[in-house]
PDB file of C-alpha atoms in Angstrom:
ATOM      1  CA  MET A 612     -28.059  -6.893 -15.037  1.00  0.00           C
ATOM      2  CA  THR A 613     -31.752  -6.455 -14.372  1.00  0.00           C
ATOM      3  CA  MET A 614     -31.441  -8.314 -11.082  1.00  0.00           C
ATOM      4  CA  LEU A 615     -28.589  -6.039 -10.078  1.00  0.00           C
ATOM      5  CA  LEU A 616     -30.648  -2.920 -10.826  1.00  0.00           C
ATOM      6  CA  VAL A 617     -33.592  -4.286  -8.856  1.00  0.00           C
ATOM      7  CA  GLY A 618     -31.256  -4.983  -5.958  1.00  0.00           C
ATOM      8  CA  LEU A 619     -29.912  -1.420  -6.023  1.00  0.00           C
ATOM      9  CA  THR A 620     -33.313   0.259  -6.291  1.00  0.00           C
ATOM     10  CA  SER A 621     -34.986  -1.853  -3.604  1.00  0.00           C
ATOM     11  CA  GLY A 622     -33.354   0.064  -0.746  1.00  0.00           C
ATOM     12  CA  SER A 623     -30.050   0.945   0.812  1.00  0.00           C
ATOM     13  CA  VAL A 624     -27.524  -1.875   1.115  1.00  0.00           C
ATOM     14  CA  LEU A 625     -25.559  -2.135   4.354  1.00  0.00           C
ATOM     15  CA  ALA A 626     -22.407  -4.216   4.282  1.00  0.00           C
ATOM     16  CA  GLN A 627     -21.669  -6.174   7.414  1.00  0.00           C
ATOM     17  CA  SER A 628     -20.184  -9.468   8.582  1.00  0.00           C
ATOM     18  CA  ASP A 629     -21.743 -10.977  11.722  1.00  0.00           C
ATOM     19  CA  ASP A 630     -22.793 -14.414  12.812  1.00  0.00           C
ATOM     20  CA  ALA A 631     -26.480 -15.204  13.037  1.00  0.00           C
ATOM     21  CA  TRP A 632     -28.684 -18.250  13.387  1.00  0.00           C
ATOM     22  CA  VAL A 633     -31.709 -19.272  11.410  1.00  0.00           C
ATOM     23  CA  SER A 634     -34.924 -19.285  13.457  1.00  0.00           C
ATOM     24  CA  ASP A 635     -36.273 -22.516  14.893  1.00  0.00           C
ATOM     25  CA  GLU A 636     -38.886 -22.925  12.149  1.00  0.00           C
ATOM     26  CA  LEU A 637     -38.739 -26.183  10.209  1.00  0.00           C
ATOM     27  CA  SER A 638     -37.139 -24.530   7.219  1.00  0.00           C
ATOM     28  CA  THR A 639     -36.488 -21.049   5.862  1.00  0.00           C
ATOM     29  CA  TYR A 640     -36.710 -20.237   2.157  1.00  0.00           C
ATOM     30  CA  VAL A 641     -33.865 -18.301   0.604  1.00  0.00           C
ATOM     31  CA  ARG A 642     -33.863 -16.246  -2.563  1.00  0.00           C
ATOM     32  CA  SER A 643     -31.388 -15.161  -5.113  1.00  0.00           C
ATOM     33  CA  GLY A 644     -31.951 -11.458  -4.345  1.00  0.00           C
ATOM     34  CA  PRO A 645     -33.126  -9.054  -1.616  1.00  0.00           C
ATOM     35  CA  THR A 646     -36.826  -8.838  -2.577  1.00  0.00           C
ATOM     36  CA  ASP A 647     -39.799 -11.114  -2.889  1.00  0.00           C
ATOM     37  CA  GLY A 648     -39.485 -10.792  -6.699  1.00  0.00           C
ATOM     38  CA  TYR A 649     -36.401 -12.989  -6.745  1.00  0.00           C
ATOM     39  CA  ARG A 650     -36.892 -16.702  -7.138  1.00  0.00           C
ATOM     40  CA  ILE A 651     -36.569 -19.175  -4.288  1.00  0.00           C
ATOM     41  CA  ILE A 652     -33.380 -21.114  -4.709  1.00  0.00           C
ATOM     42  CA  GLY A 653     -33.419 -23.295  -1.584  1.00  0.00           C
ATOM     43  CA  THR A 654     -33.874 -23.471   2.164  1.00  0.00           C
ATOM     44  CA  LEU A 655     -31.832 -23.137   5.313  1.00  0.00           C
ATOM     45  CA  THR A 656     -32.122 -25.637   8.134  1.00  0.00           C
ATOM     46  CA  ALA A 657     -33.669 -24.444  11.378  1.00  0.00           C
ATOM     47  CA  GLY A 658     -31.007 -23.391  13.843  1.00  0.00           C
ATOM     48  CA  GLU A 659     -28.266 -23.356  11.195  1.00  0.00           C
ATOM     49  CA  GLN A 660     -25.456 -20.868  11.774  1.00  0.00           C
ATOM     50  CA  VAL A 661     -24.798 -18.420   8.941  1.00  0.00           C
ATOM     51  CA  GLU A 662     -22.579 -15.406   8.368  1.00  0.00           C
ATOM     52  CA  VAL A 663     -24.431 -12.163   7.646  1.00  0.00           C
ATOM     53  CA  LEU A 664     -22.656 -10.318   4.846  1.00  0.00           C
ATOM     54  CA  GLU A 665     -25.032  -7.398   4.223  1.00  0.00           C
ATOM     55  CA  THR A 666     -28.593  -6.181   4.730  1.00  0.00           C
ATOM     56  CA  SER A 667     -30.910  -4.647   2.167  1.00  0.00           C
ATOM     57  CA  GLY A 668     -34.460  -3.716   3.117  1.00  0.00           C
ATOM     58  CA  ASP A 669     -36.176  -6.701   4.731  1.00  0.00           C
ATOM     59  CA  TYR A 670     -33.537  -9.162   3.501  1.00  0.00           C
ATOM     60  CA  SER A 671     -30.028 -10.078   4.533  1.00  0.00           C
ATOM     61  CA  ARG A 672     -27.374 -11.751   2.393  1.00  0.00           C
ATOM     62  CA  VAL A 673     -25.867 -14.637   4.316  1.00  0.00           C
ATOM     63  CA  ARG A 674     -23.244 -17.312   3.718  1.00  0.00           C
ATOM     64  CA  ASN A 675     -24.084 -20.806   4.922  1.00  0.00           C
ATOM     65  CA  SER A 676     -21.808 -23.699   5.864  1.00  0.00           C
ATOM     66  CA  ASP A 677     -21.527 -24.682   2.170  1.00  0.00           C
ATOM     67  CA  ASP A 678     -20.124 -21.192   1.330  1.00  0.00           C
ATOM     68  CA  ASP A 679     -23.277 -20.346  -0.667  1.00  0.00           C
ATOM     69  CA  ASP A 680     -24.384 -16.684  -0.600  1.00  0.00           C
ATOM     70  CA  VAL A 681     -28.183 -16.413  -0.422  1.00  0.00           C
ATOM     71  CA  TRP A 682     -30.770 -13.859   0.646  1.00  0.00           C
ATOM     72  CA  VAL A 683     -33.106 -14.520   3.581  1.00  0.00           C
ATOM     73  CA  LEU A 684     -35.681 -12.450   5.429  1.00  0.00           C
ATOM     74  CA  SER A 685     -33.890 -10.593   8.238  1.00  0.00           C
ATOM     75  CA  ASN A 686     -36.654 -11.336  10.746  1.00  0.00           C
ATOM     76  CA  GLU A 687     -35.949 -15.039  10.288  1.00  0.00           C
ATOM     77  CA  LEU A 688     -32.456 -14.584  11.710  1.00  0.00           C
ATOM     78  CA  LYS A 689     -31.578 -14.457  15.410  1.00  0.00           C
ATOM     79  CA  ASP A 690     -28.589 -13.115  17.295  1.00  0.00           C
ATOM     80  CA  THR A 691     -28.395 -16.174  19.529  1.00  0.00           C
ATOM     81  CA  PRO A 692     -28.236 -19.883  18.751  1.00  0.00           C
ATOM     82  CA  GLY A 693     -31.481 -21.822  18.565  1.00  0.00           C
ATOM     83  CA  ALA A 694     -32.638 -24.329  21.094  1.00  0.00           C
ATOM     84  CA  ARG A 695     -31.024 -27.193  19.193  1.00  0.00           C
ATOM     85  CA  GLU A 696     -27.602 -25.538  19.269  1.00  0.00           C
ATOM     86  CA  GLN A 697     -27.988 -24.476  22.878  1.00  0.00           C
ATOM     87  CA  LEU A 698     -29.090 -27.933  24.007  1.00  0.00           C
ATOM     88  CA  PRO A 699     -25.578 -29.480  24.342  1.00  0.00           C
ATOM     89  CA  ALA A 700     -24.354 -26.454  26.291  1.00  0.00           C
ATOM     90  CA  LEU A 701     -27.465 -26.530  28.475  1.00  0.00           C
ATOM     91  CA  GLU A 702     -27.044 -30.263  29.036  1.00  0.00           C
ATOM     92  CA  GLY A 703     -23.423 -29.669  30.021  1.00  0.00           C
ATOM     93  CA  ARG A 704     -24.500 -26.904  32.363  1.00  0.00           C
ATOM     94  CA  VAL A 705     -27.170 -29.146  33.883  1.00  0.00           C
ATOM     95  CA  LYS A 706     -24.590 -31.909  34.340  1.00  0.00           C
ATOM     96  CA  ALA A 707     -22.148 -29.484  35.980  1.00  0.00           C
ATOM     97  CA  LEU A 708     -24.872 -28.132  38.261  1.00  0.00           C
ATOM     98  CA  THR A 709     -25.978 -31.674  39.113  1.00  0.00           C
ATOM     99  CA  THR A 710     -22.401 -32.584  40.039  1.00  0.00           C
ATOM    100  CA  GLU A 711     -22.063 -29.389  42.069  1.00  0.00           C
ATOM    101  CA  LEU A 712     -25.374 -30.091  43.794  1.00  0.00           C
ATOM    102  CA  ALA A 713     -24.252 -33.641  44.588  1.00  0.00           C
ATOM    103  CA  GLY A 714     -21.061 -32.227  46.109  1.00  0.00           C
ATOM    104  CA  ILE A 715     -23.073 -29.720  48.137  1.00  0.00           C
ATOM    105  CA  ASN A 716     -25.422 -32.480  49.296  1.00  0.00           C
ATOM    106  CA  GLU A 717     -22.479 -34.680  50.279  1.00  0.00           C
ATOM    107  CA  GLU A 718     -20.813 -31.812  52.142  1.00  0.00           C
ATOM    108  CA  TRP A 719     -24.087 -30.948  53.857  1.00  0.00           C
ATOM    109  CA  GLU A 720     -24.654 -34.586  54.829  1.00  0.00           C
ATOM    110  CA  GLN A 721     -21.128 -34.719  56.277  1.00  0.00           C
ATOM    111  CA  ARG A 722     -21.748 -31.517  58.215  1.00  0.00           C
ATOM    112  CA  VAL A 723     -25.090 -32.836  59.476  1.00  0.00           C
ATOM    113  CA  ALA A 724     -23.446 -36.137  60.430  1.00  0.00           C
ATOM    114  CA  SER A 725     -20.667 -34.260  62.241  1.00  0.00           C
ATOM    115  CA  MET A 726     -23.196 -32.040  64.018  1.00  0.00           C
ATOM    116  CA  THR A 727     -25.278 -35.096  64.933  1.00  0.00           C
ATOM    117  CA  GLU A 728     -22.186 -36.867  66.250  1.00  0.00           C
ATOM    118  CA  THR A 729     -21.219 -33.786  68.249  1.00  0.00           C
ATOM    119  CA  LEU A 730     -24.765 -33.548  69.585  1.00  0.00           C
ATOM    120  CA  ASP A 731     -24.719 -37.233  70.562  1.00  0.00           C
ATOM    121  CA  VAL A 732     -21.405 -36.741  72.378  1.00  0.00           C
ATOM    122  CA  ARG A 733     -22.787 -33.706  74.211  1.00  0.00           C
ATOM    123  CA  GLU A 734     -25.974 -35.542  75.143  1.00  0.00           C
ATOM    124  CA  GLU A 735     -23.890 -38.461  76.416  1.00  0.00           C
ATOM    125  CA  ARG A 736     -21.720 -36.071  78.425  1.00  0.00           C
ATOM    126  CA  ILE A 737     -24.814 -34.362  79.829  1.00  0.00           C
ATOM    127  CA  SER A 738     -26.258 -37.761  80.777  1.00  0.00           C
ATOM    128  CA  GLU A 739     -23.004 -38.699  82.520  1.00  0.00           C
ATOM    129  CA  LEU A 740     -22.969 -35.396  84.417  1.00  0.00           C
ATOM    130  CA  GLU A 741     -26.602 -35.826  85.427  1.00  0.00           C
ATOM    131  CA  ASN A 742     -25.914 -39.363  86.681  1.00  0.00           C
ATOM    132  CA  ARG A 743     -22.845 -38.153  88.561  1.00  0.00           C
ATOM    133  CA  ASN A 744     -24.832 -35.293  90.048  1.00  0.00           C
ATOM    134  CA  ALA A 745     -27.512 -37.753  91.168  1.00  0.00           C
ATOM    135  CA  VAL A 746     -24.868 -39.955  92.822  1.00  0.00           C
ATOM    136  CA  LEU A 747     -23.270 -36.946  94.545  1.00  0.00           C
ATOM    137  CA  THR A 748     -26.668 -35.738  95.707  1.00  0.00           C
ATOM    138  CA  GLU A 749     -27.420 -39.169  97.151  1.00  0.00           C
ATOM    139  CA  ASP A 750     -24.012 -39.246  98.872  1.00  0.00           C
ATOM    140  CA  ALA A 751     -24.619 -35.769 100.276  1.00  0.00           C
ATOM    141  CA  ASP A 752     -28.023 -36.876 101.612  1.00  0.00           C
ATOM    142  CA  GLN A 753     -26.397 -39.898 103.235  1.00  0.00           C
ATOM    143  CA  GLN A 754     -23.679 -37.709 104.765  1.00  0.00           C
ATOM    144  CA  ARG A 755     -26.281 -35.313 106.130  1.00  0.00           C
ATOM    145  CA  GLN A 756     -28.200 -38.242 107.597  1.00  0.00           C
ATOM    146  CA  GLN A 757     -25.028 -39.548 109.236  1.00  0.00           C
ATOM    147  CA  VAL A 758     -24.269 -36.076 110.619  1.00  0.00           C
ATOM    148  CA  ARG A 759     -27.770 -35.890 112.112  1.00  0.00           C
ATOM    149  CA  GLU A 760     -27.343 -39.346 113.663  1.00  0.00           C
ATOM    150  CA  LEU A 761     -23.935 -38.387 115.082  1.00  0.00           C
ATOM    151  CA  GLU A 762     -25.333 -35.148 116.494  1.00  0.00           C
ATOM    152  CA  ALA A 763     -28.181 -37.085 118.100  1.00  0.00           C
ATOM    153  CA  ARG A 764     -25.711 -39.590 119.605  1.00  0.00           C
ATOM    154  CA  LEU A 765     -23.512 -36.736 120.827  1.00  0.00           C
ATOM    155  CA  ASP A 766     -26.494 -35.081 122.502  1.00  0.00           C
ATOM    156  CA  THR A 767     -27.396 -38.392 124.149  1.00  0.00           C
ATOM    157  CA  GLN A 768     -23.805 -38.936 125.316  1.00  0.00           C
ATOM    158  CA  GLU A 769     -23.681 -35.418 126.738  1.00  0.00           C
ATOM    159  CA  GLU A 770     -26.883 -36.063 128.636  1.00  0.00           C
ATOM    160  CA  ASP A 771     -25.510 -39.393 129.906  1.00  0.00           C
ATOM    161  CA  LEU A 772     -22.244 -37.720 130.926  1.00  0.00           C
ATOM    162  CA  LEU A 773     -24.097 -34.967 132.810  1.00  0.00           C
ATOM    163  CA  LEU A 774     -26.248 -37.583 134.515  1.00  0.00           C
ATOM    164  CA  ARG A 775     -23.129 -39.500 135.521  1.00  0.00           C
ATOM    165  CA  TYR A 776     -21.535 -36.311 136.850  1.00  0.00           C
ATOM    166  CA  PHE A 777     -24.652 -35.641 138.912  1.00  0.00           C
ATOM    167  CA  MET A 778     -24.652 -39.201 140.197  1.00  0.00           C
ATOM    168  CA  TYR A 779     -20.952 -39.122 141.061  1.00  0.00           C
ATOM    169  CA  GLY A 780     -21.307 -35.740 142.692  1.00  0.00           C
ATOM    170  CA  GLY A 781     -24.334 -36.917 144.646  1.00  0.00           C
ATOM    171  CA  GLY A 782     -22.477 -40.032 145.713  1.00  0.00           C
ATOM    172  CA  VAL A 783     -19.453 -38.075 146.858  1.00  0.00           C
ATOM    173  CA  ALA A 784     -21.640 -35.596 148.712  1.00  0.00           C
ATOM    174  CA  GLY A 785     -23.585 -38.396 150.341  1.00  0.00           C
ATOM    175  CA  ALA A 786     -20.396 -40.198 151.408  1.00  0.00           C
ATOM    176  CA  GLY A 787     -18.988 -36.962 152.806  1.00  0.00           C
ATOM    177  CA  LEU A 788     -22.179 -36.404 154.752  1.00  0.00           C
ATOM    178  CA  VAL A 789     -22.076 -39.911 156.168  1.00  0.00           C
ATOM    179  CA  VAL A 790     -18.424 -39.532 157.114  1.00  0.00           C
ATOM    180  CA  GLY A 791     -19.150 -36.165 158.663  1.00  0.00           C
ATOM    181  CA  LEU A 792     -21.893 -37.670 160.764  1.00  0.00           C
ATOM    182  CA  ILE A 793     -19.938 -40.752 161.840  1.00  0.00           C
ATOM    183  CA  VAL A 794     -16.528 -39.289 162.615  1.00  0.00           C
ATOM    184  CA  PRO A 795     -17.618 -37.152 165.617  1.00  0.00           C
ATOM    185  CA  HIS A 796     -19.069 -40.220 167.306  1.00  0.00           C
ATOM    186  CA  LEU A 797     -15.988 -42.366 166.996  1.00  0.00           C
ATOM    187  CA  PRO A 798     -14.047 -42.857 170.313  1.00  0.00           C
ATOM    188  CA  ARG A 799     -10.881 -40.872 170.553  1.00  0.00           C
ATOM    189  CA  ARG A 800      -7.612 -42.484 171.533  1.00  0.00           C
ATOM    190  CA  ARG A 801      -5.969 -41.254 174.681  1.00  0.00           C
ATOM    191  CA  LYS A 802      -2.602 -39.735 174.499  1.00  0.00           C
ATOM    192  CA  LYS A 803       0.188 -41.739 176.107  1.00  0.00           C
ATOM    193  CA  ARG A 804       2.194 -39.950 178.739  1.00  0.00           C
ATOM    194  CA  ASP A 805       5.780 -39.387 178.224  1.00  0.00           C
ATOM    195  CA  ARG A 806       7.795 -41.926 180.272  1.00  0.00           C
ATOM    196  CA  TRP A 807      10.558 -39.436 181.087  1.00  0.00           C
ATOM    197  CA  PHE A 808       8.322 -37.539 183.379  1.00  0.00           C
ATOM    198  CA  GLN A 809       7.027 -40.532 185.357  1.00  0.00           C
TER     199      GLN A 809
END
């Protein structure tokens, strides 16, 4: 009865029911009532999950996994799990992220390989086009050289043809001159008289 009166006079009591976790200290002492005057009746393990039933002053009444109702300092409770409880979830998250990263790396390597392959194909195509262009340029140079040679031969043939025309013309003119000089000096044949008039 005395403990009950001390509990009522120590401050207002707020009833509640929320989950909380014991702080990450090695152990947390619990008492039989909501003040330092109550005796210590045990400890709670660091990171242990408890159910908060009510709060009175600096203490909260909690229920542990063994269904024991004890009082613990409120500042030794946290709203989130401790590192020990979060570790499996964090490890799972790290594993999932590692798997995702491996998938991203694999996809990126495939994309890089595809881009490299495409680049190699383009470089090969460019090399083929450059070689073909070089061959066509060489052929064009050869064709131009042949055209120049043919033009030179044509010019020479035209000159030879003109020279031949001059020679033939000179020969014909010379022969005509000779004939013109000789013909007047040739003896003329006399005309035969018509026998009917003899």
